[in-house]
Short mmCIF file of C-alpha atoms in Angstrom, two decimals:
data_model
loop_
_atom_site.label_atom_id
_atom_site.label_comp_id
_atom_site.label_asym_id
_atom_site.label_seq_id
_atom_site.Cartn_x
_atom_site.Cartn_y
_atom_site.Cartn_z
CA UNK A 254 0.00 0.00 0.00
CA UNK A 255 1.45 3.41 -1.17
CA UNK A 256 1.66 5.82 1.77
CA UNK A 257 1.53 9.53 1.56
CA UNK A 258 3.27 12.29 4.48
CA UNK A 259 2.87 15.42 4.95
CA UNK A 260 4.67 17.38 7.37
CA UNK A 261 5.85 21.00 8.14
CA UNK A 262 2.91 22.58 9.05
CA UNK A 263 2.20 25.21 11.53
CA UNK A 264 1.93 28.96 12.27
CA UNK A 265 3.86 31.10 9.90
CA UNK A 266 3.95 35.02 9.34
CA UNK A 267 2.71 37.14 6.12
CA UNK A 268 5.69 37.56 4.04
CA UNK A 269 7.49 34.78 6.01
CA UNK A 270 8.23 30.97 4.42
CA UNK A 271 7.53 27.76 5.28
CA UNK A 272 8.72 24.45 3.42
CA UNK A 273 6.29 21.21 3.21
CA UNK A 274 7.74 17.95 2.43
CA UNK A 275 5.71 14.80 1.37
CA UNK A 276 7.38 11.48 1.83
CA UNK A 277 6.46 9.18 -0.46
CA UNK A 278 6.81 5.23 0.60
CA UNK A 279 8.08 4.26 -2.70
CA UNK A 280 10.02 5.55 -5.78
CA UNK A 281 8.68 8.90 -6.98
CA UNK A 282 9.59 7.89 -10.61
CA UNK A 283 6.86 4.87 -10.12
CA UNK A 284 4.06 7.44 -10.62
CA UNK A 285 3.24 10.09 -13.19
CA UNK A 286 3.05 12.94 -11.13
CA UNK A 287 2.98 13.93 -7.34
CA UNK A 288 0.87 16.79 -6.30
CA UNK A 289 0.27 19.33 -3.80
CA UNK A 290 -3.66 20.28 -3.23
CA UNK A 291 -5.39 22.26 -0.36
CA UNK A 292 -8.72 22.58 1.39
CA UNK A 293 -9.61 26.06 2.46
CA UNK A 294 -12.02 25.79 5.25
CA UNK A 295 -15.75 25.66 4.09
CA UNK A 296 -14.61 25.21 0.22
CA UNK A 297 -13.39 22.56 -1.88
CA UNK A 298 -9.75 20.86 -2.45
CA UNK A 299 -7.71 23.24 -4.78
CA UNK A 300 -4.70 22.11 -6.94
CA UNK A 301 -1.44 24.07 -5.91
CA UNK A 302 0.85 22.50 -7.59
CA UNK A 303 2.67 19.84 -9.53
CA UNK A 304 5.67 17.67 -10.75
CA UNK A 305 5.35 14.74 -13.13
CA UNK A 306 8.08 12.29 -13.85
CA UNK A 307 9.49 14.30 -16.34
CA UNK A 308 10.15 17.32 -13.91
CA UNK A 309 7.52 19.43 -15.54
CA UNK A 310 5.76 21.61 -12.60
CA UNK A 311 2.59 23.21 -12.72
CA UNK A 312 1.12 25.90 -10.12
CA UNK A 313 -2.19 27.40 -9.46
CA UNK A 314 -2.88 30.37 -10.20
CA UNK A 315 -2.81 31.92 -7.00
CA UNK A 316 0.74 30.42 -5.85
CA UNK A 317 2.08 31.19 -9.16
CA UNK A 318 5.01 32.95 -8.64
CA UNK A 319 5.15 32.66 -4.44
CA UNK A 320 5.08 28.37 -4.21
CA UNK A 321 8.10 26.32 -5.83
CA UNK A 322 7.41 22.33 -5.99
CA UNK A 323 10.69 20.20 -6.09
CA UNK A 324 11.59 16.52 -5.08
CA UNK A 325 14.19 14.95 -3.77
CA UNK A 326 14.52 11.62 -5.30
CA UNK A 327 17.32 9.73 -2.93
CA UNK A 328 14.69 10.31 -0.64
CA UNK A 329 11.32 9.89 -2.32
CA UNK A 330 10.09 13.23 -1.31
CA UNK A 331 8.58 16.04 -2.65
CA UNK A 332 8.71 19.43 -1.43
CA UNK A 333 6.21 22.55 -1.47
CA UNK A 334 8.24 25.53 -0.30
CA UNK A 335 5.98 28.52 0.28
CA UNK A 336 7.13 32.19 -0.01
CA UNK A 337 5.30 35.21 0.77
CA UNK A 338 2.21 33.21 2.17
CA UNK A 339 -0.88 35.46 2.90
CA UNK A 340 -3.18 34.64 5.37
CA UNK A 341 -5.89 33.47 2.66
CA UNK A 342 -3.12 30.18 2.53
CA UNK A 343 -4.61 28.75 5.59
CA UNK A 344 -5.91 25.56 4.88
CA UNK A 345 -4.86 21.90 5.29
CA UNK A 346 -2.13 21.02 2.78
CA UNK A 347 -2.11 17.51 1.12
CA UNK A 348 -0.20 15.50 -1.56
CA UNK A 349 -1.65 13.27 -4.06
CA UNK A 350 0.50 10.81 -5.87
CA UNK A 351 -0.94 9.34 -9.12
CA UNK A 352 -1.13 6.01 -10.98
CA UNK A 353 -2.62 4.31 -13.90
CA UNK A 354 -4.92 2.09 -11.34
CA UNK A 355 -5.64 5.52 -9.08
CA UNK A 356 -4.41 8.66 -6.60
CA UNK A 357 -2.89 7.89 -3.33
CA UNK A 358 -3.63 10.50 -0.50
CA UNK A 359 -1.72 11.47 2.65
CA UNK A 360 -3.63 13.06 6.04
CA UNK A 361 -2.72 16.22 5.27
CA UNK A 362 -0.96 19.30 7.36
CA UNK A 363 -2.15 21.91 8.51
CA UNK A 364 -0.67 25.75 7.54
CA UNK A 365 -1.73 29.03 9.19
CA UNK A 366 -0.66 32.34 7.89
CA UNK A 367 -1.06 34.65 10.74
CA UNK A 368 0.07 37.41 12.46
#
């Protein structure tokens, strides 16, 4: 079974940075792409951001520009470093890796940008 981590969460100033890695139980290069989603409180999950296999990273349009995806592959993790978060960040940070036969989830972490 393919396990997901988050971890890194916590409080974290406007204008301050925080990094998020997500440790993957298996080779990184066994799945298309891992991903980094959120859930806002009282809205859906939103994509933040992406890497596939062939390094190719994607963003959401709100992190574009203040989020940087990377991965570490002698350590089959994948890292969300956030820049310049604003307070409308807060939400509970997941990663998603994906398959042919389906997505694998972690728990989550929790980020709060306050002052």
């Amino acid at each position: 079974q393919v396990q997901l981590v988050e971890s890194g969460g916590g409080l974290v100033q406007p204008g301050g940075s925080l990094k998020l890695p997500c440790a993957v139980s298996e080779n990184i290069f066994n799945f298309n792409a891992i991903h980094w989603y959120r859930r806002i409180p009282g809205k859906e999950r939103d994509f933040v951001a992406s890497i596939n296999v062939g390094g190719r990273e994607r963003y959401g349009d709100s992190v574009k520009d203040r989020f940087t995806i990377s991965r570490n592959s002698a350590k089959n993790t994948v890292y969300l470093q956030m820049n310049s978060p604003k307070p409308e960040d807060t939400a509970v940070y997941y990663c998603k890796a994906n398959i042919l036969s389906g997505d694998y989830w972690g728990r989550g972490t929790q980020v709060t940008v306050s002052p």
